[in-house]
Coordinates of C-alpha atoms and ligand atoms in Angstrom, one line a residue:
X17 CA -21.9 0.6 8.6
X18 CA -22.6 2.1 12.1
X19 CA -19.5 2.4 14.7
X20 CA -21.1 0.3 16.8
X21 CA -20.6 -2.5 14.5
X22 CA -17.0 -1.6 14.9
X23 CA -16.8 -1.3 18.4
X24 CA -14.6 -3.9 20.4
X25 CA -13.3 -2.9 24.1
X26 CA -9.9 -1.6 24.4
X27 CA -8.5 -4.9 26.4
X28 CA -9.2 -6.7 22.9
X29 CA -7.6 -5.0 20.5
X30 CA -4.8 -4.7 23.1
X31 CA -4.6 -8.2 23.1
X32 CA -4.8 -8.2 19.3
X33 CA -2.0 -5.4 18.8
X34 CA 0.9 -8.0 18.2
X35 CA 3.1 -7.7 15.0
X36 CA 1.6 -9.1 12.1
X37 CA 2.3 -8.2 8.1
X38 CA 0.0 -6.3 5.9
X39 CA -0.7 -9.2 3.1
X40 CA 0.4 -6.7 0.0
X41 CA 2.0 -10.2 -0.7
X42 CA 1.6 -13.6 -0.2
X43 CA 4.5 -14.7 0.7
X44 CA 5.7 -11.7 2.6
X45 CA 9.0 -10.1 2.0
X46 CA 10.7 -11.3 5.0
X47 CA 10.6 -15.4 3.4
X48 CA 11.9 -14.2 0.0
X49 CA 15.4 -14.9 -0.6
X50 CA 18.5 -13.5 -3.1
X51 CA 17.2 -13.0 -6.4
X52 CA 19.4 -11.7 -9.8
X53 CA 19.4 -10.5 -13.0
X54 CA 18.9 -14.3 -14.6
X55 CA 15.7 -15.0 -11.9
X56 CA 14.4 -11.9 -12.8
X57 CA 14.5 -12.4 -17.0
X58 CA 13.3 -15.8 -16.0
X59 CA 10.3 -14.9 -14.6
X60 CA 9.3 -12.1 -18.1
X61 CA 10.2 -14.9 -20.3
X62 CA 7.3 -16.6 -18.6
X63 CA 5.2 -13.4 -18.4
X64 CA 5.7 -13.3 -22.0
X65 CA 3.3 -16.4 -22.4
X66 CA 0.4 -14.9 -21.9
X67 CA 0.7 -12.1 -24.7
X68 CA -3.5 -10.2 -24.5
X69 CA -3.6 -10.2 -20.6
X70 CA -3.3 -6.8 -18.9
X71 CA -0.7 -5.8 -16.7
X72 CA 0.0 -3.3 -14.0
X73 CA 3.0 -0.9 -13.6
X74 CA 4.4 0.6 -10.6
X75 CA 7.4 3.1 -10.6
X76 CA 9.4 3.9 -7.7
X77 CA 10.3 7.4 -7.2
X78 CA 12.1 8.2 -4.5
X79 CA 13.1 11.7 -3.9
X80 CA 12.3 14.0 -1.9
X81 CA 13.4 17.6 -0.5
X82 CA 13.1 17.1 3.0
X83 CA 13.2 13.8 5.6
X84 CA 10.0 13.6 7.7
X85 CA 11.3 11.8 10.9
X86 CA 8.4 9.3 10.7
X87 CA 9.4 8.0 7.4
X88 CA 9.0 4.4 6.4
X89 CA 9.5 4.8 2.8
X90 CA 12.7 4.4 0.5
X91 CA 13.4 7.6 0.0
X92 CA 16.6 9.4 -0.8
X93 CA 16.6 13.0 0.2
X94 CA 18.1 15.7 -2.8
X95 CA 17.7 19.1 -3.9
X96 CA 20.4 17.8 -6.8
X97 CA 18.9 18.1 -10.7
X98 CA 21.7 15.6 -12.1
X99 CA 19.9 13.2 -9.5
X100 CA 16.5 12.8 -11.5
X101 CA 17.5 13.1 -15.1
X102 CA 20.4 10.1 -14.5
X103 CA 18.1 8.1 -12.2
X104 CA 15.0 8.8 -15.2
X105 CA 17.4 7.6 -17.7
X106 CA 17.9 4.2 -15.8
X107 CA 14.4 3.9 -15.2
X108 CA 14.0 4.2 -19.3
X109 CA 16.8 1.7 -20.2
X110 CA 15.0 -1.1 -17.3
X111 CA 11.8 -0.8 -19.2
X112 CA 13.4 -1.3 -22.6
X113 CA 15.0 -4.4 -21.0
X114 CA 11.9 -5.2 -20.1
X115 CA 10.2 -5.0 -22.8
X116 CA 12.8 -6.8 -24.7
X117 CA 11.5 -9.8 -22.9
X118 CA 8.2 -9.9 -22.8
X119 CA 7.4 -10.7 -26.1
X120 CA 4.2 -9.1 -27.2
X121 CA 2.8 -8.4 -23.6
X122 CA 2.2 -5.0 -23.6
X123 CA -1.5 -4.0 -22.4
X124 CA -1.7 -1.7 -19.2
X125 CA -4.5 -1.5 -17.5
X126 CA -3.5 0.1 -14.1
X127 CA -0.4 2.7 -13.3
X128 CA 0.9 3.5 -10.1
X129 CA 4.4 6.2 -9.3
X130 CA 4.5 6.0 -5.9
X131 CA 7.7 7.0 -3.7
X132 CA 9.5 9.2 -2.1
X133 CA 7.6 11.8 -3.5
X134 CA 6.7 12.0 -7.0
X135 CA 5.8 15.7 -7.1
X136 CA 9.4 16.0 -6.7
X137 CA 9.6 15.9 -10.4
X138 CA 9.0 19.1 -12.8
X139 CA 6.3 18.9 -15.1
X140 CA 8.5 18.4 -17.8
X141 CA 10.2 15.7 -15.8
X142 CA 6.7 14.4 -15.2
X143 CA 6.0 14.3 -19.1
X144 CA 9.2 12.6 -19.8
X145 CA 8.4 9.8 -17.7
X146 CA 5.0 9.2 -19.4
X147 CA 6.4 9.3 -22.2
X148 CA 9.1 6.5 -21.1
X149 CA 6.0 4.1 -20.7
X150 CA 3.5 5.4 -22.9
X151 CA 6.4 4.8 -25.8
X152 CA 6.8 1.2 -24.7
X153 CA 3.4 0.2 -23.6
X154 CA -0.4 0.1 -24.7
X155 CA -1.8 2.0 -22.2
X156 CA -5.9 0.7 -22.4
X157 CA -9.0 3.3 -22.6
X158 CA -10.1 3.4 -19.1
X159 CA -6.2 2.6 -17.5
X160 CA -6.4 3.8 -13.7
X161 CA -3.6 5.9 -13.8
X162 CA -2.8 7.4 -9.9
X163 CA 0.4 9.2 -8.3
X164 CA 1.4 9.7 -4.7
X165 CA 1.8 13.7 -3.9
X166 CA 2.9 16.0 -1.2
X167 CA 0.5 18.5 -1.1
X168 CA 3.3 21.5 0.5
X169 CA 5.4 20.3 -2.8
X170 CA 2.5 19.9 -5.7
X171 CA 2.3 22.9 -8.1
X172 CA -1.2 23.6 -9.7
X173 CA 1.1 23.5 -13.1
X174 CA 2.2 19.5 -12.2
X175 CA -1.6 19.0 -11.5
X176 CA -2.6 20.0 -14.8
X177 CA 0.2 17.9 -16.4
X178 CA -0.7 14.7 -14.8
X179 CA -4.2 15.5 -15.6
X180 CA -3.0 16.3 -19.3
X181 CA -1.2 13.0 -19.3
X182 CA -3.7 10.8 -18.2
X183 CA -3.9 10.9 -14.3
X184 CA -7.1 10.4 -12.8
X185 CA -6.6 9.2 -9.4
X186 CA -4.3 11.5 -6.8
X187 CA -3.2 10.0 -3.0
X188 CA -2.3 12.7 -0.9
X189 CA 0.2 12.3 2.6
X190 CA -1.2 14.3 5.2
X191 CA -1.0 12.6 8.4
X192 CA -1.8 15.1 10.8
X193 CA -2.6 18.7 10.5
X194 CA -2.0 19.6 14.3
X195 CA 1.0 22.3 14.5
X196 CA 2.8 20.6 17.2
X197 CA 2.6 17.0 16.2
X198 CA 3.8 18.1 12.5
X199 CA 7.1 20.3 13.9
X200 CA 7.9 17.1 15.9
X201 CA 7.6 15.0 12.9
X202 CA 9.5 17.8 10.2
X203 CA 6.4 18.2 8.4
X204 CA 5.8 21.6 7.0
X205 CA 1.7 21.5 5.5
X206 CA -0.7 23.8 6.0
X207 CA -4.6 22.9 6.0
X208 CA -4.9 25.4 2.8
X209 CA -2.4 23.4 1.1
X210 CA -4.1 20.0 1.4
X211 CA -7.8 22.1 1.0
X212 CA -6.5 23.6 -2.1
X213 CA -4.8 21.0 -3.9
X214 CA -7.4 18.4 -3.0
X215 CA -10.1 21.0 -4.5
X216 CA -7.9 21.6 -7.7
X217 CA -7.3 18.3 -8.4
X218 CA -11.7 18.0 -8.6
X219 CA -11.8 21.0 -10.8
X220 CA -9.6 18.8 -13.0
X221 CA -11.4 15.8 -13.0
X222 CA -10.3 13.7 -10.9
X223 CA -12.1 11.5 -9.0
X224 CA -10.8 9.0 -5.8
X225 CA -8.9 11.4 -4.4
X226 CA -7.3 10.0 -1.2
X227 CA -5.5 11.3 1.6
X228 CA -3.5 9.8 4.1
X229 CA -2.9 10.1 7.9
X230 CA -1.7 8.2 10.2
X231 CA -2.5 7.6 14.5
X232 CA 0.4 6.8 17.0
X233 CA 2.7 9.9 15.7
X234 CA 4.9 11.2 18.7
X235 CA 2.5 14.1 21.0
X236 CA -1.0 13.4 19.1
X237 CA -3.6 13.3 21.6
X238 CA -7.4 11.8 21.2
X239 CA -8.3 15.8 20.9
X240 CA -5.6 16.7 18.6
X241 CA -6.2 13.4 16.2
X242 CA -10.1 14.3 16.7
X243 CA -9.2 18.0 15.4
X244 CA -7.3 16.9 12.2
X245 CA -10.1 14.4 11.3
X246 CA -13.0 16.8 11.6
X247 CA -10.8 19.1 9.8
X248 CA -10.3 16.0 6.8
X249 CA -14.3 15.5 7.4
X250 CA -14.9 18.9 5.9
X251 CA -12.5 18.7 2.9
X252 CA -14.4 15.3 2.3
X253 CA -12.0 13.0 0.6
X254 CA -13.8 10.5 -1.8
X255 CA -11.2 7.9 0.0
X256 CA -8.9 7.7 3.6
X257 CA -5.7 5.5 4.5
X258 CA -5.3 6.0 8.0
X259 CA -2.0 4.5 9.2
X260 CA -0.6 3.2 12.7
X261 CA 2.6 4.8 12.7
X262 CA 5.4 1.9 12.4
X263 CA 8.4 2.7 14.8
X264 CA 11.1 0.7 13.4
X265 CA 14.5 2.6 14.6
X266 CA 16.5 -0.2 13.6
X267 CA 15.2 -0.2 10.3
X268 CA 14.8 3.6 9.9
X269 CA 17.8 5.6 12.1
X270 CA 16.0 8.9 11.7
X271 CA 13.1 7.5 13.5
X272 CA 15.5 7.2 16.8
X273 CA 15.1 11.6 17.0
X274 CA 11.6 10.7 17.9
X275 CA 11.8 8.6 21.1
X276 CA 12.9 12.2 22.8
X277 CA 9.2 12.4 22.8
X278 CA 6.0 10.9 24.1
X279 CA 5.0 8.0 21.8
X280 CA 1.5 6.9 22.6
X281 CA 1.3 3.7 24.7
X282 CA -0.2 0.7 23.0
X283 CA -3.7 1.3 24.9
X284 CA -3.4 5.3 23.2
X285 CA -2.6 3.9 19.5
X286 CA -6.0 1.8 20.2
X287 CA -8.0 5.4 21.5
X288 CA -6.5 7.1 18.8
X289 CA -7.4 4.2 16.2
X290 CA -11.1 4.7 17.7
X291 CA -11.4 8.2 17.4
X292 CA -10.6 7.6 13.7
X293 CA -13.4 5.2 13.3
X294 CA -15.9 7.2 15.1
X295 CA -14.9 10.4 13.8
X296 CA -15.4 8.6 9.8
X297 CA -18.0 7.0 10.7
X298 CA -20.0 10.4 11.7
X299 CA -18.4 11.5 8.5
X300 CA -20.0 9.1 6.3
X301 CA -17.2 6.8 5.5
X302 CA -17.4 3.1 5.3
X303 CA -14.5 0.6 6.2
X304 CA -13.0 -1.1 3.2
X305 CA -10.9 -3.4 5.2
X306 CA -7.6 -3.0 7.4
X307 CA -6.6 0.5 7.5
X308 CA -8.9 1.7 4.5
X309 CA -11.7 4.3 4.4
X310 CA -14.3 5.4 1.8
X311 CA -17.3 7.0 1.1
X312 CA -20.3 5.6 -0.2
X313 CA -20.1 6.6 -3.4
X314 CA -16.1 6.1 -4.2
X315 CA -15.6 3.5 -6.6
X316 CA -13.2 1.4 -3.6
X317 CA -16.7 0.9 -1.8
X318 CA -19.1 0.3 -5.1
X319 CA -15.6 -2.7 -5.9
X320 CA -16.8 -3.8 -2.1
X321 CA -19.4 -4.2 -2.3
X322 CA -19.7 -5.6 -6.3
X323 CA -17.5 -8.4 -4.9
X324 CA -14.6 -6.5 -7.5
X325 CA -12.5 -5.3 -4.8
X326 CA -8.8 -6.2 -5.2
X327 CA -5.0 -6.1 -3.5
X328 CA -1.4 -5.5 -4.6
X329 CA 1.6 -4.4 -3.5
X330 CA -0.5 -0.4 -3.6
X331 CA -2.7 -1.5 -1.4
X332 CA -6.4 -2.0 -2.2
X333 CA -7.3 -1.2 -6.3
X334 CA -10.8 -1.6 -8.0
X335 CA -8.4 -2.7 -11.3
X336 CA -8.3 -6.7 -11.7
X337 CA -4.9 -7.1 -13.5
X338 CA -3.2 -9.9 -11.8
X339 CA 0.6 -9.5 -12.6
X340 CA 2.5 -6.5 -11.5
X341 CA 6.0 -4.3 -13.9
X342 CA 8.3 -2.3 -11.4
X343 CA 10.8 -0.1 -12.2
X344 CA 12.8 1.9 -10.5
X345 CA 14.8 1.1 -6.9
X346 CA 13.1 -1.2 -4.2
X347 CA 10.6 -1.3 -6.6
X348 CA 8.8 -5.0 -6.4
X349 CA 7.3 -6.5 -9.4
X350 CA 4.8 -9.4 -9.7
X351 CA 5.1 -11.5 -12.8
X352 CA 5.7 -15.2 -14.0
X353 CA 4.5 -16.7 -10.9
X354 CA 7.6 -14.5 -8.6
X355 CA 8.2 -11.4 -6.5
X356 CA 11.1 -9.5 -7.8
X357 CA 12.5 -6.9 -5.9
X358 CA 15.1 -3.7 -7.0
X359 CA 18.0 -3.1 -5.0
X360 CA 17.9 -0.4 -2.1
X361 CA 19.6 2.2 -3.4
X362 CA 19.7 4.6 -6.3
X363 CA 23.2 3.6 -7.0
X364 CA 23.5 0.2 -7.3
X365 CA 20.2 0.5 -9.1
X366 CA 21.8 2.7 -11.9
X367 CA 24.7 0.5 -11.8
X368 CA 23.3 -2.5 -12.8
X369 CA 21.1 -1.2 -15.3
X370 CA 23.6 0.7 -16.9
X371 CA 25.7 -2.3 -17.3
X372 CA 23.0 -3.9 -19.3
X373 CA 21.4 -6.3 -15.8
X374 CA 18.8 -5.9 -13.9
X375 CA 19.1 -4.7 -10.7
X376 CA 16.5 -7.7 -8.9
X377 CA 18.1 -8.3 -5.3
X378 CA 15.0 -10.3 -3.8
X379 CA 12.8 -12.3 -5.1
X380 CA 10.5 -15.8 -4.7
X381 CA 9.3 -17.8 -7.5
X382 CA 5.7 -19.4 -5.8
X383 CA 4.7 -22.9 -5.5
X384 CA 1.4 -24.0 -6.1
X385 CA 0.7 -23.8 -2.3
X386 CA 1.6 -20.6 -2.4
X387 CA -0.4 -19.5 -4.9
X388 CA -3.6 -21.2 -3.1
X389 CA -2.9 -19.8 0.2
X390 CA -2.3 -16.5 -1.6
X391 CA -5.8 -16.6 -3.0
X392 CA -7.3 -18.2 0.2
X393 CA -5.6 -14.5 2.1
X394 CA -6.8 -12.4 -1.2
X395 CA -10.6 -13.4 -0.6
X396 CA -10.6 -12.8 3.1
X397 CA -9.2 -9.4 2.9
X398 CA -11.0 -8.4 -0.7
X399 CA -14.5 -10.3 -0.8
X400 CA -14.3 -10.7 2.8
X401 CA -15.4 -14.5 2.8
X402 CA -13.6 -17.9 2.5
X403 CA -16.2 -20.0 0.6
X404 CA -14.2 -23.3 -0.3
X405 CA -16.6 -24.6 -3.1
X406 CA -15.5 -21.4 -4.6
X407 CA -12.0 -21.8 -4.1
X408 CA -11.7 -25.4 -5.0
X409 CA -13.2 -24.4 -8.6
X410 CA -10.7 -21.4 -8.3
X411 CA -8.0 -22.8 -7.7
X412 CA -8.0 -26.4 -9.6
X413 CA -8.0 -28.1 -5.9
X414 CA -10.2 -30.6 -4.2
X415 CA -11.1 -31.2 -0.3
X416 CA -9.5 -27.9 1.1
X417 CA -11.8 -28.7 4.0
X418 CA -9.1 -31.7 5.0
X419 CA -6.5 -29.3 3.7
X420 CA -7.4 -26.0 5.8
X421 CA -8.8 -28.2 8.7
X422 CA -6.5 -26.8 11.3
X423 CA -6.9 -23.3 9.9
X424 CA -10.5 -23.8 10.3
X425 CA -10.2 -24.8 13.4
X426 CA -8.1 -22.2 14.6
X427 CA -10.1 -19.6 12.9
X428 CA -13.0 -20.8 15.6
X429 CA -11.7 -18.5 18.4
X430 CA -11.6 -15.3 16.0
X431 CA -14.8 -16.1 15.2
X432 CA -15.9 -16.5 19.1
X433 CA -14.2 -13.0 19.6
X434 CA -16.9 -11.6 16.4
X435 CA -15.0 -11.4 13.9
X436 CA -16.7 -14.0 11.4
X437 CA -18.6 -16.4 11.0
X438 CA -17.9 -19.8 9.6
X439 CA -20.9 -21.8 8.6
X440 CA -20.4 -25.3 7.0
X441 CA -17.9 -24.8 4.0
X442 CA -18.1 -21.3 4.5
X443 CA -16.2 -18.4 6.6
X444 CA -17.6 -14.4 6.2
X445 CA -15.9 -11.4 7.7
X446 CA -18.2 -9.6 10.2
X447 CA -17.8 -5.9 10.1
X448 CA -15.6 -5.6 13.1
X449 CA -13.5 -8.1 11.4
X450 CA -12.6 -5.7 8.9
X451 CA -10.2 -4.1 11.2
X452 CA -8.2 -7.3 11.7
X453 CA -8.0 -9.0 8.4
X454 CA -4.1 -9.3 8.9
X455 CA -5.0 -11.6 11.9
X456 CA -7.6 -13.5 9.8
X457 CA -5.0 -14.2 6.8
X458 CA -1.5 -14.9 9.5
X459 CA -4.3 -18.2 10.0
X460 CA -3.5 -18.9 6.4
X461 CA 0.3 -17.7 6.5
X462 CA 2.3 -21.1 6.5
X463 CA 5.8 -19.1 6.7
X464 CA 4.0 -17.8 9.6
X465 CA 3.4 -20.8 11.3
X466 CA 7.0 -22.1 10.7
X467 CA 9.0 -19.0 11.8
X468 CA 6.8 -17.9 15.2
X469 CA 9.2 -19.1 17.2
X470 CA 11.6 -16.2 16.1
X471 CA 9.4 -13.9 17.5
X472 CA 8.4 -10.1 15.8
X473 CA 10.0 -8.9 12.8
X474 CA 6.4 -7.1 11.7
X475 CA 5.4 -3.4 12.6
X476 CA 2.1 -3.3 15.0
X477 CA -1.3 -4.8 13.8
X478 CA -2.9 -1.7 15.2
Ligands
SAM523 C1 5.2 7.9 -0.2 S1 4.4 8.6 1.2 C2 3.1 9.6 0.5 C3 3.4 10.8 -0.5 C4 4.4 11.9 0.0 N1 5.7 11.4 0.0 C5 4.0 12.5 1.3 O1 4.6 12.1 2.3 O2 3.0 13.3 1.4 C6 3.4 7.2 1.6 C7 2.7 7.2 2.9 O3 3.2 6.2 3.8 C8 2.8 6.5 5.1 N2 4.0 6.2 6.0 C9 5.2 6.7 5.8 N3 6.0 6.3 6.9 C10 5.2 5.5 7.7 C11 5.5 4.8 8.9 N4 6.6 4.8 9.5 N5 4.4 4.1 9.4 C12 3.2 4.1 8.8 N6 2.9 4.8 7.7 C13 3.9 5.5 7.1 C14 2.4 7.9 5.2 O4 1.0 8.0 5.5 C15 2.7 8.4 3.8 O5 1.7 9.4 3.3
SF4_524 S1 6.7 10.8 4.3 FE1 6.7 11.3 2.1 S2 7.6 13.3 2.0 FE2 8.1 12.5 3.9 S3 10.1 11.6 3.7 FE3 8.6 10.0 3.4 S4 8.2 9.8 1.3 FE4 9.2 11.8 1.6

């Protein structure tokens, strides 16, 4: 795809830089209400149905050794040992629990430990929770297996365990490798890290190795950004998530020590969002959609552009299972037709789980309008069209042109703006459109609709 493609003048994507949620769910978080331990066995008794289907499983780990100021994550800052072996002990009673439940579900066709920082566990940690899963679950020939690392805090030695484990996919934070913008934001990386970790992780084997940055830190400039991303360029990752930073103070208090510095304007998060794009492009990466990069031969771009493309709660995946396990805190699962979401904290996680509950604190059980609008928003931001022939036989529905018609018609000034087409029962991303799926699917968001009165309660689109 050539950046020109991409291009759309700076007054536009002001205009298009209102808050607007990221679609790892349909219905976002913000609509789900107070779940418990009975919603949550609810929903794996009705898991438990569908015994030979695959299933995904996340893990939430959220430690880590040191707080970077920008951080959006759940994360719970330790140096403590006790910390991990209790909190790995409550993680191996909730999937017992689990499993106690679900009958003879048990395939696995996708893992995912994301955090906090995973790496934060020793190798032997690391073994202990695969074992944990690989105990309790059929893990499939073939099973994408990935982790989230900090490259400053990865050993070569927890490499080669994850590797000997069954790891084949690696995400990597880097956000920024300029000196300045990293001691504003407490990160401590060095290009060598990142170079050398990314480059042991090949000699290993594996393949989709992705690294993330993000634009709109406090003090990046278009030259600084435009530095780190020629830098990336050279260490060639086979894929990219490039973030907007989300300031959300009230949300995050440690993100308040960075308003004592220049945070780019709205029209700089757009230059810096640019740079990104024309700095990949010249790279040889394609857009996958939203805030996704790859190159031509990852396998995220060959699921593109097969049409196999898909999207949780990690973001986009080339692995079709449909229903999601978490474990661990804030974890969210996706099973039996509902979100389920852990509580916050690492205590009352442990608390309830040691006491024989689950710890489920949100949650939403769908309706069949959900689940239709839900794969109305998957199509858009995965195969990139809305073809309602296609979605009628999908979904069991008839005449969604009467039942979309004012989503249709309101999708007629995105499409004046370039960024689709809609021809008869048909509507197809244009390549610019990539870049604002979110505002393509909040057409389809019915909570959305309702609640836009309240005003913002989303980070930035861009
Ligand atoms: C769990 S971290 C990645 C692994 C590891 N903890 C690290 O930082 O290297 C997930 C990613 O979320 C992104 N992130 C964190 N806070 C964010 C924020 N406030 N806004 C946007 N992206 C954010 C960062 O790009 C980060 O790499
Ligand atoms: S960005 Fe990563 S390392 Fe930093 S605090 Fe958040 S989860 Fe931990």
């Amino acid at each position: 795809m050539k950046t020109a493609e991409l291009r759309v003048d700076e007054e536009l994507i002001l205009r298009m830089s209102g808050a607007g949620p990221r679609y790892t769910s349909y219905p976002t978080v913000p609509e789900w209400h107070d779940f418990g331990d009975a919603d949550a066995r609810a929903a794996l008794v009705r898991a438990s149905a569908k015994p030979d289907e695959p299933l995904c499983i996340y893990v939430h780990l959220p430690f880590c050794a040191r707080m970077c100021l920008f951080c959006g994550c759940t994360v719970e800052i330790t140096r403590r040992q006790g910390k991990v072996d209790s909190y790995l002990a409550a993680i191996e009673k909730e999937v017992a629990m689990t499993c106690a439940l679900l009958g003879k579900r048990r395939k696995i066709a996708q893992i995912h430990w994301g955090g906090g920082t995973p790496t934060h566990l020793k190798p032997e940690e690391l073994r202990r929770l695969y074992g944990i899963l690989s105990s309790h679950f059929e893990i499939e020939k073939g099973a994408e297996i990935s982790i989230e690392v900090h490259p400053h805090v990865t050993s070569f030695e927890q490499i080669d365990t994850l590797v000997e484990l069954g790891f084949n996919r690696v995400s990597m934070g880097v956000q920024d490798l300029d000196h300045h913008v990293q001691e504003v934001i407490h990160r401590d990386q060095t290009t060598e890290e990142t170079e050398n970790l990314v480059a042991h992780c090949r000699k290993r084997g594996i393949g989709g190795i992705n690294l993330d940055l993000m634009y709109g830190l406090p003090e990046q400039t278009e030259a600084t950004f435009a530095a780190t991303l020629q830098t990336i360029a050279r260490i060639k990752p086979d894929r990219l998530a490039v973030y907007g930073y989300a300031h959300v103070p009230w949300l995050k208090r440690h993100q308040t020590a960075l308003e004592r510095y220049r945070l780019p304007t709205a029209p700089e998060r757009a230059r810096l969002f640019f740079v990104a794009i024309d700095e990949l492009s010249k790279a040889g990466y394609e857009v996958i959609g939203l805030d996704h990069f790859a190159l031509k031969t990852d396998a995220l771009y060959r699921a593109l552009e097969s049409d196999t493309l898909h999207r949780n709660f990690m973001g986009y995946t080339t692995h079709p299972a449909e229903e999601m396990l978490a474990f661990g805190m804030s974890s969210i699962g996706d099973f039996g037709g509902a979100f389920v979401q852990n509580n916050h904290d690492t205590k009352s996680y442990e608390a309830a789980i040691n006491s024989g509950q689950f710890s489920a604190m949100k949650g939403m059980v769908r309706s069949a309008e959900d689940d239709l609008r839900r794969a109305v928003i998957q199509s858009l931001m995965c195969g990139m069209r809305l073809d309602l022939d296609e979605m009628e036989a999908r979904c069991g529905v008839k005449d969604l042109a009467t039942h979309f018609a004012r989503e249709l018609s309101e999708l007629q000034p995105l499409a004046d703006q370039g960024f689709c087409t809609i021809s008869g029962r048909r509507v197809d991303v244009a390549p610019r459109g990539r870049l604002f799926l979110r505002h393509l699917a909040m057409v389809f968001d019915e909570y959305l609709r309702k609640k836009k009165a309240e005003g913002p309660r989303f980070s930035k689109t861009i």
